[in-house]
Short mmCIF file of C-alpha atoms in Angstrom, two decimals:
data_model
loop_
_atom_site.label_atom_id
_atom_site.label_comp_id
_atom_site.label_asym_id
_atom_site.label_seq_id
_atom_site.Cartn_x
_atom_site.Cartn_y
_atom_site.Cartn_z
CA ASP A 1 4.82 24.70 -6.40
CA ALA A 2 5.02 22.16 -3.24
CA GLY A 3 3.07 18.80 -3.41
CA VAL A 4 1.79 17.23 -0.84
CA THR A 5 3.97 17.53 2.35
CA GLN A 6 3.88 14.86 5.30
CA SER A 7 5.54 15.58 9.03
CA PRO A 8 7.17 14.02 10.53
CA THR A 9 9.14 11.31 8.05
CA HIS A 10 9.83 8.87 10.96
CA LEU A 11 8.80 8.42 14.28
CA ILE A 12 9.11 5.41 17.04
CA LYS A 13 6.17 4.89 19.95
CA THR A 14 5.75 2.10 22.26
CA ARG A 15 2.20 0.15 22.31
CA GLY A 16 -0.62 2.21 23.88
CA GLN A 17 0.65 5.76 22.98
CA GLN A 18 -1.35 7.84 20.79
CA VAL A 19 0.20 9.06 17.47
CA THR A 20 -0.63 12.27 15.42
CA LEU A 21 0.54 12.77 11.83
CA ARG A 22 -0.01 16.24 9.66
CA CYS A 23 -0.77 16.33 6.08
CA SER A 24 -0.52 19.52 3.89
CA PRO A 25 -2.08 19.04 0.46
CA LYS A 26 -0.99 20.23 -3.10
CA SER A 27 -1.54 24.09 -3.57
CA GLY A 28 -4.97 24.60 -5.19
CA HIS A 29 -6.59 20.84 -3.64
CA ASP A 30 -9.35 20.32 -1.02
CA THR A 31 -9.66 16.80 -0.28
CA VAL A 32 -7.23 14.95 1.32
CA SER A 33 -7.05 10.72 2.05
CA TRP A 34 -5.01 8.59 4.52
CA TYR A 35 -3.64 5.22 3.14
CA GLN A 36 -1.65 2.82 5.64
CA GLN A 37 1.34 0.79 3.96
CA ALA A 38 2.53 -2.19 5.71
CA LEU A 39 5.83 -3.20 4.77
CA GLY A 40 5.70 -5.70 1.49
CA GLN A 41 1.84 -4.59 0.63
CA GLY A 42 0.06 -1.92 -0.76
CA PRO A 43 -1.76 0.47 0.79
CA GLN A 44 -5.33 0.72 2.35
CA PHE A 45 -7.56 3.21 2.10
CA ILE A 46 -8.44 4.49 5.82
CA PHE A 47 -10.57 7.66 5.44
CA GLN A 48 -11.37 11.04 2.91
CA TYR A 49 -11.66 14.11 4.43
CA TYR A 50 -13.49 17.25 2.03
CA GLU A 51 -15.31 20.17 3.91
CA GLU A 52 -13.28 19.32 7.10
CA GLU A 53 -15.95 16.15 7.34
CA GLU A 54 -14.91 12.54 7.17
CA ARG A 55 -16.69 11.88 3.70
CA GLN A 56 -15.96 7.99 3.49
CA ARG A 57 -13.75 5.63 5.73
CA GLY A 58 -12.21 1.97 5.07
CA ASN A 59 -12.31 -1.00 7.17
CA PHE A 60 -10.36 0.75 9.92
CA PRO A 61 -11.24 0.75 13.57
CA ASP A 62 -12.41 4.05 15.89
CA ARG A 63 -8.81 4.00 17.43
CA PHE A 64 -8.13 6.09 13.86
CA SER A 65 -9.53 9.41 13.55
CA GLY A 66 -8.57 12.37 11.62
CA HIS A 67 -9.28 15.94 11.29
CA GLN A 68 -9.08 18.51 8.18
CA PHE A 69 -8.98 22.45 8.92
CA PRO A 70 -10.36 25.55 7.62
CA ASN A 71 -6.92 25.91 5.42
CA TYR A 72 -7.25 21.69 3.92
CA SER A 73 -4.65 20.78 5.82
CA SER A 74 -5.87 17.44 7.99
CA GLU A 75 -4.40 15.26 10.73
CA LEU A 76 -4.22 11.22 11.41
CA ASN A 77 -4.58 10.28 14.88
CA VAL A 78 -3.76 6.80 16.26
CA ASN A 79 -5.25 5.66 19.81
CA ALA A 80 -4.06 2.85 22.06
CA LEU A 81 -1.04 2.29 19.58
CA LEU A 82 -0.61 -2.20 18.53
CA LEU A 83 2.40 -3.40 17.05
CA GLY A 84 0.52 -3.76 14.05
CA ASP A 85 0.00 -0.21 13.49
CA SER A 86 3.60 -0.14 11.76
CA ALA A 87 3.07 1.26 8.89
CA LEU A 88 3.87 4.12 6.22
CA TYR A 89 1.14 6.70 6.33
CA LEU A 90 0.61 8.04 3.17
CA CYS A 91 -1.44 11.17 2.42
CA ALA A 92 -3.08 11.77 -0.92
CA SER A 93 -4.96 15.07 -2.11
CA SER A 94 -6.90 15.75 -4.89
CA LEU A 95 -8.93 18.88 -6.49
CA SER A 96 -11.98 17.22 -5.44
CA PRO A 97 -13.75 14.02 -3.54
CA GLY A 98 -14.42 12.75 -7.29
CA ALA A 99 -11.55 13.66 -8.89
CA ASN A 100 -8.94 10.84 -10.89
CA VAL A 101 -5.95 12.05 -9.76
CA LEU A 102 -4.66 11.77 -6.53
CA THR A 103 -1.33 13.66 -5.33
CA PHE A 104 0.77 11.05 -2.84
CA GLY A 105 2.79 12.67 -0.06
CA ALA A 106 6.25 10.58 0.55
CA GLY A 107 4.82 9.19 3.64
CA SER A 108 5.17 9.09 7.59
CA ARG A 109 7.17 6.08 8.74
CA LEU A 110 5.87 4.86 11.94
CA THR A 111 7.10 2.19 13.98
CA VAL A 112 5.32 0.75 17.17
CA LEU A 113 7.70 -1.28 19.62
CA ALA B 1 -15.66 -6.71 -1.96
CA GLN B 2 -13.26 -5.63 -4.58
CA THR B 3 -9.90 -6.97 -4.52
CA VAL B 4 -7.01 -6.37 -7.30
CA THR B 5 -4.42 -9.22 -7.69
CA GLN B 6 -0.81 -8.95 -8.70
CA SER B 7 0.02 -12.19 -9.46
CA GLN B 8 3.94 -11.21 -10.06
CA PRO B 9 6.23 -10.26 -6.90
CA GLU B 10 8.79 -9.24 -9.02
CA MET B 11 10.02 -8.66 -12.39
CA SER B 12 13.31 -8.25 -14.14
CA VAL B 13 14.10 -6.68 -17.54
CA GLN B 14 17.11 -5.40 -19.68
CA GLU B 15 17.90 -1.71 -20.37
CA ALA B 16 15.83 -0.58 -23.36
CA GLU B 17 13.50 -3.84 -23.31
CA THR B 18 9.73 -4.15 -23.00
CA VAL B 19 8.14 -6.05 -20.08
CA THR B 20 4.52 -6.39 -18.92
CA LEU B 21 3.33 -6.42 -15.58
CA SER B 22 -0.04 -8.21 -14.90
CA CYS B 23 -3.26 -7.01 -12.93
CA THR B 24 -6.55 -8.87 -12.55
CA TYR B 25 -9.42 -7.44 -10.25
CA ASP B 26 -12.87 -8.69 -9.33
CA THR B 27 -16.20 -6.57 -9.11
CA SER B 28 -19.75 -6.22 -10.32
CA GLU B 29 -19.75 -2.77 -10.94
CA SER B 30 -20.00 -1.56 -14.28
CA ASP B 31 -18.50 1.94 -13.45
CA TYR B 32 -15.12 2.00 -12.17
CA TYR B 33 -11.43 3.14 -12.70
CA LEU B 34 -8.18 1.77 -13.04
CA PHE B 35 -4.45 2.80 -12.57
CA TRP B 36 -1.22 2.39 -11.69
CA TYR B 37 0.83 4.02 -9.87
CA LYS B 38 4.77 3.62 -8.98
CA GLN B 39 6.41 3.71 -5.94
CA PRO B 40 10.23 4.57 -5.94
CA PRO B 41 12.48 3.98 -3.34
CA SER B 42 11.37 7.81 -2.30
CA ARG B 43 7.70 6.47 -1.05
CA GLN B 44 5.85 8.64 -3.08
CA MET B 45 3.00 7.38 -5.52
CA ILE B 46 3.19 8.57 -8.60
CA LEU B 47 0.46 8.07 -11.34
CA VAL B 48 1.84 6.14 -14.43
CA ILE B 49 -1.33 5.62 -16.34
CA ARG B 50 -5.59 5.46 -15.77
CA GLN B 51 -8.14 3.86 -18.05
CA GLU B 52 -11.75 4.49 -17.55
CA ALA B 53 -13.87 1.24 -17.96
CA TYR B 54 -16.54 2.99 -20.31
CA LYS B 55 -13.27 3.43 -22.42
CA GLN B 56 -12.76 0.47 -25.03
CA GLN B 57 -9.57 2.31 -25.96
CA ASN B 58 -6.59 1.14 -24.40
CA ALA B 59 -4.78 3.94 -22.60
CA THR B 60 -1.51 5.26 -23.56
CA GLU B 61 1.36 7.78 -22.16
CA ASN B 62 4.67 8.13 -23.91
CA ARG B 63 6.14 4.75 -22.98
CA PHE B 64 3.72 3.23 -20.84
CA SER B 65 0.33 1.28 -22.41
CA VAL B 66 -2.48 -0.88 -20.94
CA ASN B 67 -4.31 -3.53 -22.36
CA PHE B 68 -7.67 -3.44 -21.00
CA GLN B 69 -9.70 -6.63 -21.12
CA LYS B 70 -12.64 -5.54 -19.27
CA ALA B 71 -14.37 -9.52 -19.69
CA ALA B 72 -11.20 -10.47 -18.35
CA LYS B 73 -11.03 -8.10 -15.80
CA SER B 74 -7.59 -7.52 -16.95
CA PHE B 75 -5.17 -4.84 -16.39
CA SER B 76 -1.92 -4.94 -17.61
CA LEU B 77 0.82 -2.67 -17.81
CA LYS B 78 3.30 -2.50 -20.58
CA ILE B 79 6.68 -0.53 -20.05
CA SER B 80 8.59 0.08 -23.47
CA ASP B 81 12.11 0.60 -23.93
CA SER B 82 12.79 0.30 -20.39
CA GLN B 83 14.93 2.63 -18.21
CA LEU B 84 17.28 2.64 -14.88
CA GLY B 85 14.92 4.91 -13.61
CA ASP B 86 11.80 2.57 -14.50
CA ALA B 87 12.74 0.41 -11.18
CA ALA B 88 10.47 0.74 -8.54
CA MET B 89 7.43 -0.66 -6.84
CA TYR B 90 4.18 -0.68 -9.23
CA PHE B 91 0.84 -0.89 -7.60
CA CYS B 92 -2.59 -1.38 -9.85
CA ALA B 93 -5.34 0.36 -8.42
CA TYR B 94 -8.78 0.49 -8.66
CA ARG B 95 -11.91 2.89 -7.76
CA ILE B 96 -15.88 2.50 -8.00
CA GLY B 97 -16.88 5.52 -10.01
CA ASN B 98 -18.28 7.21 -6.66
CA ALA B 99 -15.83 6.07 -4.74
CA GLY B 100 -14.48 9.84 -4.25
CA ASN B 101 -10.46 8.74 -3.14
CA MET B 102 -11.06 5.40 -2.26
CA LEU B 103 -8.15 3.19 -4.23
CA THR B 104 -8.30 -0.50 -4.04
CA PHE B 105 -4.46 -1.58 -4.40
CA GLY B 106 -2.99 -4.95 -5.26
CA GLY B 107 0.08 -6.21 -3.49
CA GLY B 108 2.45 -4.55 -5.96
CA THR B 109 5.39 -5.85 -8.05
CA ARG B 110 9.16 -5.15 -7.89
CA LEU B 111 10.58 -3.73 -11.30
CA MET B 112 14.09 -4.45 -11.63
CA VAL B 113 15.88 -3.07 -14.65
CA LYS B 114 19.12 -4.76 -15.47
CA PRO B 115 21.82 -2.12 -17.33
#
């Protein structure tokens, strides 16, 4: 049973570009959340998707947007990339929006030059 | 705003010994959950243990246990019989009861295990 899978694992972009990261939740999970983890820091919550809608959002600008598809997979889009967007982006899935157990993926490492 | 503080950037323990990682949090909520996550070099966050704030009994999962002091807003993790595979970053996290998947994480503690 595959867990949470994320792609790509690594990518490099330049300032001003746009990036799309992808996440497939664990089988049976319908809720997906995204976190940003800067180097040497703990993860910060970006937003949560359930039933193809953004349900909760952390303190991130509108440059960060997302989408959830009918098969529960999700995308994170970041526009107008800044150097400070360099981070590990983690996707987590759960059985429901209020579930206590999150299953995390191994993340996508984004470097902005 | 809720905050989670881990005051120990690094800890070291001898294999088979016991180590305690500290965590304090700040909240005015009464319904919340606390978690410890492990992040090995593979980068995947793994849930180690969780505690519901309304439960007075400290959670235990095999070699891992917590000391939950609600009044002091303290939530420490004790690892007994440390193993080489326990070496990793450990993150303390907090979630308000109705906050869905929105966890607030501390800055982490790097645990090194010496053979």
